[in-house]
PDB file of C-alpha atoms and ligand atoms in Angstrom:
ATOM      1  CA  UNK A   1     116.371 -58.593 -63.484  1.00  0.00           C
ATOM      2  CA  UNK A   2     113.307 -58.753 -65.882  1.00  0.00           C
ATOM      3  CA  UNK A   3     115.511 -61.271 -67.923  1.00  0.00           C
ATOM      4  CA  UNK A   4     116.319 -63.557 -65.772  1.00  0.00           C
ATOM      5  CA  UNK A   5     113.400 -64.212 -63.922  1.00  0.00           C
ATOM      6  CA  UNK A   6     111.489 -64.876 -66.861  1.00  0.00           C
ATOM      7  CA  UNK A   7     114.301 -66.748 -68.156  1.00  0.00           C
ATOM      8  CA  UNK A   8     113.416 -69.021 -64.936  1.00  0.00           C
ATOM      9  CA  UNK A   9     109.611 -69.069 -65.506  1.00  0.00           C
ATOM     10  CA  UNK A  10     110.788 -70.645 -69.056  1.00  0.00           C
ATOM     11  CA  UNK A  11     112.226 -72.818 -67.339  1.00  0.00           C
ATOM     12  CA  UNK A  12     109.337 -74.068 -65.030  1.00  0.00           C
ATOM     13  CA  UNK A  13     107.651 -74.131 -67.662  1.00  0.00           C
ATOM     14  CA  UNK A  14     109.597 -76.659 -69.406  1.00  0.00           C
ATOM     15  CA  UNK A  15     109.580 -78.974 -67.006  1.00  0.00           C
ATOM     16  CA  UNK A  16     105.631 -78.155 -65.601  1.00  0.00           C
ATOM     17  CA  UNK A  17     102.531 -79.352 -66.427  1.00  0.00           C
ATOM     18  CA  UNK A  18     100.585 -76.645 -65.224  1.00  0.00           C
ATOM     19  CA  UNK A  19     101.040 -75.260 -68.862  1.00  0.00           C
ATOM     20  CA  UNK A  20      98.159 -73.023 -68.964  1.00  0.00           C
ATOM     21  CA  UNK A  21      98.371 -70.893 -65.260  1.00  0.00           C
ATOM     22  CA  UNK A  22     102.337 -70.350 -65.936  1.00  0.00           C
ATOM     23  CA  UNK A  23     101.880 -68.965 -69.349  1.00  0.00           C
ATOM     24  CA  UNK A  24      98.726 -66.882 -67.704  1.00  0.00           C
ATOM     25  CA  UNK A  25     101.683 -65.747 -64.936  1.00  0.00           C
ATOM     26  CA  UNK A  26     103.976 -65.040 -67.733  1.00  0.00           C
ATOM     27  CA  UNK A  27     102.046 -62.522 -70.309  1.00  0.00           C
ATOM     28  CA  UNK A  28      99.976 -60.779 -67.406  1.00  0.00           C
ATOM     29  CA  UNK A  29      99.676 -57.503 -66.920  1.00  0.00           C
ATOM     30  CA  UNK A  30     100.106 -57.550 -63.476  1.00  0.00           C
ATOM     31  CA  UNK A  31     104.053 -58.032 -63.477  1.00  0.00           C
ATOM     32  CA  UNK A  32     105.097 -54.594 -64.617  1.00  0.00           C
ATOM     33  CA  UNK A  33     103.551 -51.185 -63.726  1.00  0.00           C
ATOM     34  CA  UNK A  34     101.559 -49.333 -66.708  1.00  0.00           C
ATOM     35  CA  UNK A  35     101.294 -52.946 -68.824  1.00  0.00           C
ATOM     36  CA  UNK A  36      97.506 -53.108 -67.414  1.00  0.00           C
ATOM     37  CA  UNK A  37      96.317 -50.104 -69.211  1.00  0.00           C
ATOM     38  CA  UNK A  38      94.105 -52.037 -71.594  1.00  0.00           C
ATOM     39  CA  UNK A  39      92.236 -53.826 -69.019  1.00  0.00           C
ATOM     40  CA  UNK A  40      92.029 -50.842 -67.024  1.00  0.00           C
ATOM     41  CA  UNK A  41      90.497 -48.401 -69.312  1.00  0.00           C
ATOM     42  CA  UNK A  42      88.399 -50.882 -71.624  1.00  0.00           C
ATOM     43  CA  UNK A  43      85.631 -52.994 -71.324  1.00  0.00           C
ATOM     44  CA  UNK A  44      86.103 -55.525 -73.628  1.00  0.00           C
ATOM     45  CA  UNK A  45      87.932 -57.807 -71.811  1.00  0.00           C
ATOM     46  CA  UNK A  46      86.766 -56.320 -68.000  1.00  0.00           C
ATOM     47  CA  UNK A  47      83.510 -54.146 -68.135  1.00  0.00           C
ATOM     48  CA  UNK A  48      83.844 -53.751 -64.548  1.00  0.00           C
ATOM     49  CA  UNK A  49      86.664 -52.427 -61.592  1.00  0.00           C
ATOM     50  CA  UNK A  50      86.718 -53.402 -58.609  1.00  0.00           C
ATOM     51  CA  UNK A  51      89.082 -51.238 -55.852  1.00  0.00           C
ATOM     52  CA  UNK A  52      90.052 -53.349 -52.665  1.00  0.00           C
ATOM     53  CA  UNK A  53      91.979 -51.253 -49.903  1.00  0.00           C
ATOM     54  CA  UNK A  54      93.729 -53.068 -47.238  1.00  0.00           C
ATOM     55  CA  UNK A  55      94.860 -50.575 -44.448  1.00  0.00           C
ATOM     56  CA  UNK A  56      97.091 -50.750 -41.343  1.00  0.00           C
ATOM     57  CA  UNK A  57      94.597 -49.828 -38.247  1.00  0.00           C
ATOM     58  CA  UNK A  58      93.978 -45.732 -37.697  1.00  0.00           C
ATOM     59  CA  UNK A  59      95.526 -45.182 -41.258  1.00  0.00           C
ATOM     60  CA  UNK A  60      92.260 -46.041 -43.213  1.00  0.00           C
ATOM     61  CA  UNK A  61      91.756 -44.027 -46.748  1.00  0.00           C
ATOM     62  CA  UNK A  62      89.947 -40.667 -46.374  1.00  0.00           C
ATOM     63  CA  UNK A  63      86.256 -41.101 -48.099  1.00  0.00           C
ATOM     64  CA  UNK A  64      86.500 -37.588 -50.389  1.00  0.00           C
ATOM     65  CA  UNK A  65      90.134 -39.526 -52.009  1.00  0.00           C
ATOM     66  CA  UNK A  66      88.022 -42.711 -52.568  1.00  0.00           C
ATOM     67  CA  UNK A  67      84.681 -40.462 -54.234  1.00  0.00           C
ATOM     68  CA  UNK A  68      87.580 -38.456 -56.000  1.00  0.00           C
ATOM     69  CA  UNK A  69      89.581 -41.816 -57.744  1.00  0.00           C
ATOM     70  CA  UNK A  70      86.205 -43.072 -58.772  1.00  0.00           C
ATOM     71  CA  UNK A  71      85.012 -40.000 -60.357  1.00  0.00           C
ATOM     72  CA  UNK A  72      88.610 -40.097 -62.394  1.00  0.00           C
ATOM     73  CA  UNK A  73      88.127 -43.934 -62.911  1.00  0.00           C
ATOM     74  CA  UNK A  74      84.503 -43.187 -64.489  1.00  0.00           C
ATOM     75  CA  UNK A  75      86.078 -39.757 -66.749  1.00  0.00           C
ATOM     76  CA  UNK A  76      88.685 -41.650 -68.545  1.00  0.00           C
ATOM     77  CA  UNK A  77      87.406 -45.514 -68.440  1.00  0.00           C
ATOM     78  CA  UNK A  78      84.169 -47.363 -70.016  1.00  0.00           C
ATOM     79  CA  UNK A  79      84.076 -49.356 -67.090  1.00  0.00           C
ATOM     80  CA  UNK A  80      80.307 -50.004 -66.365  1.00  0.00           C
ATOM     81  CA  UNK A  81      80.433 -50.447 -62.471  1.00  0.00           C
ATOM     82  CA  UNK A  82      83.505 -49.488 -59.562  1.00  0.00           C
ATOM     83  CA  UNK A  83      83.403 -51.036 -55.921  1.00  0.00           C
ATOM     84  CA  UNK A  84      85.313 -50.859 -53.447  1.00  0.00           C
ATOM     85  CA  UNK A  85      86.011 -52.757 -49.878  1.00  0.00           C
ATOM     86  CA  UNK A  86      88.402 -51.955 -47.399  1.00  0.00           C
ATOM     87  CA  UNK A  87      89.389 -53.903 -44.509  1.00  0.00           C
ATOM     88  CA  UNK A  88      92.311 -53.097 -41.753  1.00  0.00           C
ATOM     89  CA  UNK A  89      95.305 -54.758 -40.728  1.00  0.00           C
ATOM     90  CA  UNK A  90      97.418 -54.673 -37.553  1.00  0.00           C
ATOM     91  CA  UNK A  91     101.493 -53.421 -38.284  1.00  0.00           C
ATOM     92  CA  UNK A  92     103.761 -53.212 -35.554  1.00  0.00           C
ATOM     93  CA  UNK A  93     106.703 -51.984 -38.512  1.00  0.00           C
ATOM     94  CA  UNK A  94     107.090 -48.335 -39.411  1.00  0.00           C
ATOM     95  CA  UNK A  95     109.340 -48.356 -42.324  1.00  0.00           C
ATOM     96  CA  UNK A  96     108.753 -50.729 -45.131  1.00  0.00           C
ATOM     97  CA  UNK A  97     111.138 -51.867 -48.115  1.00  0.00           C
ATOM     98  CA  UNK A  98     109.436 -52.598 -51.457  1.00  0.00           C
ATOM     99  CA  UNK A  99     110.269 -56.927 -50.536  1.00  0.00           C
ATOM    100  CA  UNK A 100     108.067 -56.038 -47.418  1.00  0.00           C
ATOM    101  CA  UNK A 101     105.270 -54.102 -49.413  1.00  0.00           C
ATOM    102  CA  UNK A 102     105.036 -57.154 -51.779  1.00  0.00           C
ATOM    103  CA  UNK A 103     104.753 -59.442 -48.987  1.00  0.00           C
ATOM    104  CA  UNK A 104     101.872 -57.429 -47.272  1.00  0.00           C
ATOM    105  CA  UNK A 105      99.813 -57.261 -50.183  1.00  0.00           C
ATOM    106  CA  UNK A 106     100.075 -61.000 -50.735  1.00  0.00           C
ATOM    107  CA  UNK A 107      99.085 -61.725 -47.216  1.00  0.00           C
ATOM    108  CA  UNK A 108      96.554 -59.191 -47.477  1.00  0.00           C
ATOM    109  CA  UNK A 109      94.961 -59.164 -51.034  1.00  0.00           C
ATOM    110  CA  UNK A 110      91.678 -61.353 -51.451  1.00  0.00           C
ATOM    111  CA  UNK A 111      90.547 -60.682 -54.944  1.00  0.00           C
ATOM    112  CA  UNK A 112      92.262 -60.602 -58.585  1.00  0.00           C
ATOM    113  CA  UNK A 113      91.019 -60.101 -61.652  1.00  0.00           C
ATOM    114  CA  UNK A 114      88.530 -62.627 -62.594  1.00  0.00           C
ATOM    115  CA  UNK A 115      85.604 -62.780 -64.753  1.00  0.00           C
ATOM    116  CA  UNK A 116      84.404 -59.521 -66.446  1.00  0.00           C
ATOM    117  CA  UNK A 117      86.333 -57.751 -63.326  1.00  0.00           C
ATOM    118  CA  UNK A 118      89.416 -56.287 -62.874  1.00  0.00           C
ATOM    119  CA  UNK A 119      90.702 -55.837 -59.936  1.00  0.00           C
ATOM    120  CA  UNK A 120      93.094 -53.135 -58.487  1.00  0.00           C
ATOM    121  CA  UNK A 121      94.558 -53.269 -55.017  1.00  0.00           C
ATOM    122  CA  UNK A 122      95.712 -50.096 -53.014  1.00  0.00           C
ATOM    123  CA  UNK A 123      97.780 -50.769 -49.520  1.00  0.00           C
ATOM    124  CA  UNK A 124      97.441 -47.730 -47.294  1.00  0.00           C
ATOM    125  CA  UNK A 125     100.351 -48.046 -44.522  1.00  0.00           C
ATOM    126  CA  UNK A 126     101.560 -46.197 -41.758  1.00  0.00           C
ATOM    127  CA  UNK A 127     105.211 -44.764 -41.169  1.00  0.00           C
ATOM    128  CA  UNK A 128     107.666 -44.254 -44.411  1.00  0.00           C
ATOM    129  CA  UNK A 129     109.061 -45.934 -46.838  1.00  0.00           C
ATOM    130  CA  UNK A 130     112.409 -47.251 -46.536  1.00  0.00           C
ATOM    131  CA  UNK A 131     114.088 -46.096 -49.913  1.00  0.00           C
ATOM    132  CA  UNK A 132     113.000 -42.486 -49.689  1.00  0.00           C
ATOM    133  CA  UNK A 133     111.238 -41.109 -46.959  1.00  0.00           C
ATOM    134  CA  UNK A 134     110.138 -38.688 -48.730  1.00  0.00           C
ATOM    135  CA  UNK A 135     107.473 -40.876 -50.745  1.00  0.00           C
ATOM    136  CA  UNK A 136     103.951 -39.880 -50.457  1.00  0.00           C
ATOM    137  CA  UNK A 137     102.662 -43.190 -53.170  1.00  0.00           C
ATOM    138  CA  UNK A 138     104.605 -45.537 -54.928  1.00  0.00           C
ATOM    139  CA  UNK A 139     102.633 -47.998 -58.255  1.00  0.00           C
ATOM    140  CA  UNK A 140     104.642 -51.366 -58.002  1.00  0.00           C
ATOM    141  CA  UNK A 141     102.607 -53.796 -59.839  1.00  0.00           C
ATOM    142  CA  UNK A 142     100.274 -53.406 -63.024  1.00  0.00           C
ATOM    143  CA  UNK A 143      97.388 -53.399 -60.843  1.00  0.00           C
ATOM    144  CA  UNK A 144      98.550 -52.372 -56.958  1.00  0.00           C
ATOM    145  CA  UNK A 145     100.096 -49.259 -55.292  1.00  0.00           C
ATOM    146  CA  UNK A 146     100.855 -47.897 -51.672  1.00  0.00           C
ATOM    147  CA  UNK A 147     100.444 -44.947 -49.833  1.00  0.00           C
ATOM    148  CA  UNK A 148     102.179 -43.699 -46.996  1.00  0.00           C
ATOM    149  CA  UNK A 149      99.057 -42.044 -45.117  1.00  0.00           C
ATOM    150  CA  UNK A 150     101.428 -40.557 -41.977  1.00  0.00           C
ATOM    151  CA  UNK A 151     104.102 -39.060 -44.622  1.00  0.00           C
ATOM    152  CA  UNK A 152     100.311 -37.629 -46.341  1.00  0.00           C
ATOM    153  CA  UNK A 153      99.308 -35.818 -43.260  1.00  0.00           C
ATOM    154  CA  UNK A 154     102.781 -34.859 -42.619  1.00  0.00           C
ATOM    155  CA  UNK A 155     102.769 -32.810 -45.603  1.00  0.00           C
ATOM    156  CA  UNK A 156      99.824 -30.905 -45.504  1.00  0.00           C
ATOM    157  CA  UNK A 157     100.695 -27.262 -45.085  1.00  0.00           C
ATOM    158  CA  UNK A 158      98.963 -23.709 -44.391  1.00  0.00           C
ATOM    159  CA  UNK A 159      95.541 -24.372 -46.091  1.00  0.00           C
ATOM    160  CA  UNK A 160      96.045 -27.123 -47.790  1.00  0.00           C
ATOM    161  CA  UNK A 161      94.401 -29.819 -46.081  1.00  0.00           C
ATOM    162  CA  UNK A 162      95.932 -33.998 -45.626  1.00  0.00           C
ATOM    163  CA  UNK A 163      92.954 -35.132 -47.384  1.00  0.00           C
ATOM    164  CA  UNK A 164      93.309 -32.593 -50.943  1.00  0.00           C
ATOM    165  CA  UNK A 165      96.809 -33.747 -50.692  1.00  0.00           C
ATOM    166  CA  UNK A 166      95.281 -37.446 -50.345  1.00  0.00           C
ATOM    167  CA  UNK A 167      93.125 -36.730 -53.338  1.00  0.00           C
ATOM    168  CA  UNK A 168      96.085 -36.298 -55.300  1.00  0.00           C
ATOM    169  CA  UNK A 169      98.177 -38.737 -54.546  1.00  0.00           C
ATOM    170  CA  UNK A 170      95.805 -41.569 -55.269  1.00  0.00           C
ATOM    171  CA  UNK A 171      94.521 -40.463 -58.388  1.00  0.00           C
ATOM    172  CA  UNK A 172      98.527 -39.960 -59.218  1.00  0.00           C
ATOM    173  CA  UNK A 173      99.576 -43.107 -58.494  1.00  0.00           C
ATOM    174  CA  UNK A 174      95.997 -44.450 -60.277  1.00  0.00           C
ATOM    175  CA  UNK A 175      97.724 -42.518 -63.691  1.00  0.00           C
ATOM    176  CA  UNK A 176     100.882 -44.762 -63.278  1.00  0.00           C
ATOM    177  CA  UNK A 177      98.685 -48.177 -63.626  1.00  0.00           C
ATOM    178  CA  UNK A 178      97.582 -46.463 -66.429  1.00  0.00           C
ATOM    179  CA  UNK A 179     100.806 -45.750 -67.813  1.00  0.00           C
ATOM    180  CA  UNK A 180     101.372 -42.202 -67.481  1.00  0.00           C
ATOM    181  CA  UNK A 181     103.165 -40.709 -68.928  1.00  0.00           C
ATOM    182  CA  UNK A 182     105.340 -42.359 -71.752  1.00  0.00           C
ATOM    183  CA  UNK A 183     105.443 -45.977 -69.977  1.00  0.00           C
ATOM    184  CA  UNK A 184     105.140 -48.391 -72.518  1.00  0.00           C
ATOM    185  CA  UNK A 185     103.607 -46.182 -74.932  1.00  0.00           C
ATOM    186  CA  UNK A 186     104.984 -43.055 -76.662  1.00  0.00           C
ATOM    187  CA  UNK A 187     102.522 -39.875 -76.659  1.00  0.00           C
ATOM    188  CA  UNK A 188     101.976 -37.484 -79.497  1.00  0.00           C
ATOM    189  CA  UNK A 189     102.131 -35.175 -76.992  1.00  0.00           C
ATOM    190  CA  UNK A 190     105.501 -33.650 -75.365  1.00  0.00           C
ATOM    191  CA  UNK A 191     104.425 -33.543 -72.208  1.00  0.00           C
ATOM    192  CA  UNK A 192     107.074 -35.812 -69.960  1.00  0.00           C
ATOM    193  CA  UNK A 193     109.642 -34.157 -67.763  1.00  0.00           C
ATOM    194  CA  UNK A 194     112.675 -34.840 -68.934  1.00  0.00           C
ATOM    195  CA  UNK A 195     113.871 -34.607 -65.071  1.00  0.00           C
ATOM    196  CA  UNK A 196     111.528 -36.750 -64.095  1.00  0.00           C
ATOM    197  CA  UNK A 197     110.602 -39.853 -66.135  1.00  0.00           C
ATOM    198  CA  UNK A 198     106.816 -41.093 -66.407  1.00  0.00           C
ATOM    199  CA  UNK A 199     105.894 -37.280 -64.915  1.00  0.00           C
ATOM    200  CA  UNK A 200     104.169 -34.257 -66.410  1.00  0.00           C
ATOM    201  CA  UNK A 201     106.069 -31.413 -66.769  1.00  0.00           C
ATOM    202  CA  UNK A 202     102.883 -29.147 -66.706  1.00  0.00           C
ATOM    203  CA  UNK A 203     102.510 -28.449 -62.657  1.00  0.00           C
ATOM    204  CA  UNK A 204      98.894 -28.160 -63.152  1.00  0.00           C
ATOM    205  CA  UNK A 205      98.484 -31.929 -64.049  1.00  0.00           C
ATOM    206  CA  UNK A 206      97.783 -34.303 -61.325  1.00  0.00           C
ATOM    207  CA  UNK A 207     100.869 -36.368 -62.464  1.00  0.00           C
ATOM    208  CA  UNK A 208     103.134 -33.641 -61.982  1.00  0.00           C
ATOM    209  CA  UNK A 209     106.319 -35.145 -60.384  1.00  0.00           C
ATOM    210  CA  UNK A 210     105.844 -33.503 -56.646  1.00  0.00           C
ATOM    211  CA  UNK A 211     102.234 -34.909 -56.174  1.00  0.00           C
ATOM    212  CA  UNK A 212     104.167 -38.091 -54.900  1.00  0.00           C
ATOM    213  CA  UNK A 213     106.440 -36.717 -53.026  1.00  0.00           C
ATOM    214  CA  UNK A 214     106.757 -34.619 -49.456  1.00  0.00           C
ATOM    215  CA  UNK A 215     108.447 -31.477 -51.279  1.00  0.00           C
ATOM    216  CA  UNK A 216     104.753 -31.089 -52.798  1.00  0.00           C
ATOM    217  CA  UNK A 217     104.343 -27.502 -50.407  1.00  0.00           C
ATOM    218  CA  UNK A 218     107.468 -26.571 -51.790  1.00  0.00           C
ATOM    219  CA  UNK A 219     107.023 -27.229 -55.245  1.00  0.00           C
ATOM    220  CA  UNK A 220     103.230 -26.138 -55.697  1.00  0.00           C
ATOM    221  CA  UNK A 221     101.279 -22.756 -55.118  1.00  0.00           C
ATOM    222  CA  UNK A 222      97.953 -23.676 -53.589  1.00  0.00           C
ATOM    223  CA  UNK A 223      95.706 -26.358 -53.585  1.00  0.00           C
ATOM    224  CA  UNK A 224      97.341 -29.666 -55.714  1.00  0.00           C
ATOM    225  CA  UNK A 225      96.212 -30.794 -58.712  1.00  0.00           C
ATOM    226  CA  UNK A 226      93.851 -34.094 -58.479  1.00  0.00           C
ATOM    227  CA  UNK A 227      92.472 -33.901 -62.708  1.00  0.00           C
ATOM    228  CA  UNK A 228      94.473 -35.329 -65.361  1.00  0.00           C
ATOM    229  CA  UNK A 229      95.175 -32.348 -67.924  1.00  0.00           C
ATOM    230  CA  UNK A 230      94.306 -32.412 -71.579  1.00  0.00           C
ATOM    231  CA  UNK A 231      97.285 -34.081 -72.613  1.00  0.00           C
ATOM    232  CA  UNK A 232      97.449 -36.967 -70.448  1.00  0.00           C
ATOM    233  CA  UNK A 233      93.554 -37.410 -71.410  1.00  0.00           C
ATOM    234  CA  UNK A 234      94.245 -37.269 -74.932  1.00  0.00           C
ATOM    235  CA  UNK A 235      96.767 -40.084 -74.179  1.00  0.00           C
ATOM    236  CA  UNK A 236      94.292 -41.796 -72.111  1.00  0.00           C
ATOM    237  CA  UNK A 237      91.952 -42.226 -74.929  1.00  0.00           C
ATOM    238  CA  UNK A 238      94.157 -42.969 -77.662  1.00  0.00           C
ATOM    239  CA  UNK A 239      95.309 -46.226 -75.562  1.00  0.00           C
ATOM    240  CA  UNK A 240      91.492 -46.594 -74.645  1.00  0.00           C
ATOM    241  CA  UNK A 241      90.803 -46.696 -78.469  1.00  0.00           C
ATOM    242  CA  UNK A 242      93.986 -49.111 -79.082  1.00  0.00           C
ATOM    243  CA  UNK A 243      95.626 -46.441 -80.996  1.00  0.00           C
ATOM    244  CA  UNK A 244      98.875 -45.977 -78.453  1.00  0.00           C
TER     245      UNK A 244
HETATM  246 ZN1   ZN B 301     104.700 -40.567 -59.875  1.00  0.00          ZN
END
């Protein structure tokens, strides 16, 4: 798939003469999740993040998962300044296909990455989504994810509350802009489930494979995990420093 679309964008570009905002289309980040690590975690290029969050009316983000990302965003970045803005959106559809997802964040999203800010975009819809109902988050871009907030609240059990569930889904799906774990880079570190690709195999890590997923009360004991653990910071700097 990857192949031939760029083969087409090639193309295009042959025959453009927009030369300079195809080849921008063609090497950025934003096309494949993980590949926007760099401009995520340095400030070289973007000293500052900005965090827009369009949500589907009554499904808006809880504020402790918003205070919890940013407090992640600030550990493991050098980014000198986070916002955020959220606006809401009417849905009448309960059960969205990745096609659809794409579609709602382009009629949705306002801001990219522009300037000395990066921008990364977080969707927070109702109902499920249509591949697995089961999902709980899903990264699909280098710089956007979704979460189901209904399947969230669903899955909150005895004492563990929607919103510490919340908590770790977002900063979860944050680690897979990032990368995590083994995506597009290869850690020093053996730390990726071999049953579960891109996912800690330490259940104590906040990118443990279940944090995305509704058997999370059957796969954890107590509250989930919303902190990166040492290996997954140790990979976090190394691509920070340009060494991964
Ligand atoms: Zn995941």
């Amino acid at each position: 798939m990857r192949v031939f679309s760029a083969v087409i964008i090639m193309s295009l570009l042959l025959v453009s003469g927009c030369l300079d905002s195809l080849k921008d289309q063609i090497v950025s980040c934003e096309n494949i999740t993980g590949d926007c690590k760099y401009e995520i975690l340095q400030d070289n290029v973007y000293s500052k993040l900005h965090i827009e969050i369009n949500y589907v009316t009554d499904n808006s983000p809880d504020s402790d998962a918003i205070d919890i990302l940013k407090k992640r965003i600030k550990e493991v970045s050098d980014k000198t300044s986070i916002t955020v803005s959220q606006s809401a959106f009417g849905s009448t559809d309960n059960s969205y296909s990745l096609e659809e997802i794409v579609n709602i964040e382009k009629n949705e999203r306002e801001r990219f990455k522009s300037g000395d800010t990066f921008v990364i975009h977080i969707l927070y819809l109702n109902g499920e989504y249509q591949d697995n109902d089961k999902t709980l988050g899903l990264a699909y871009t280098g710089s956007s994810f979704v979460l189901f907030k209904e399947k969230i609240e669903d899955a909150s059990f005895l004492l563990i509350s929607p919103t510490d569930i919340e908590k770790s889904v977002i900063v979860h799906e944050f680690g897979h802009l990032l990368g995590l774990i083994n995506n597009g880079y290869k850690s020093p570190h053996d730390h990726e489930d071999s049953q579960h690709p891109n996912h800690s195999n330490n259940e104590e890590s906040v990118m443990y494979w279940a944090i995305e997923s509704q058997d999370i009360g059957n796969q954890l004991d107590g509250e989930p995990p919303n902190e990166f653990d040492a290996d997954d910071i140790d990979d976090l700097r190394l691509i920070k420093e340009g060494n991964l």
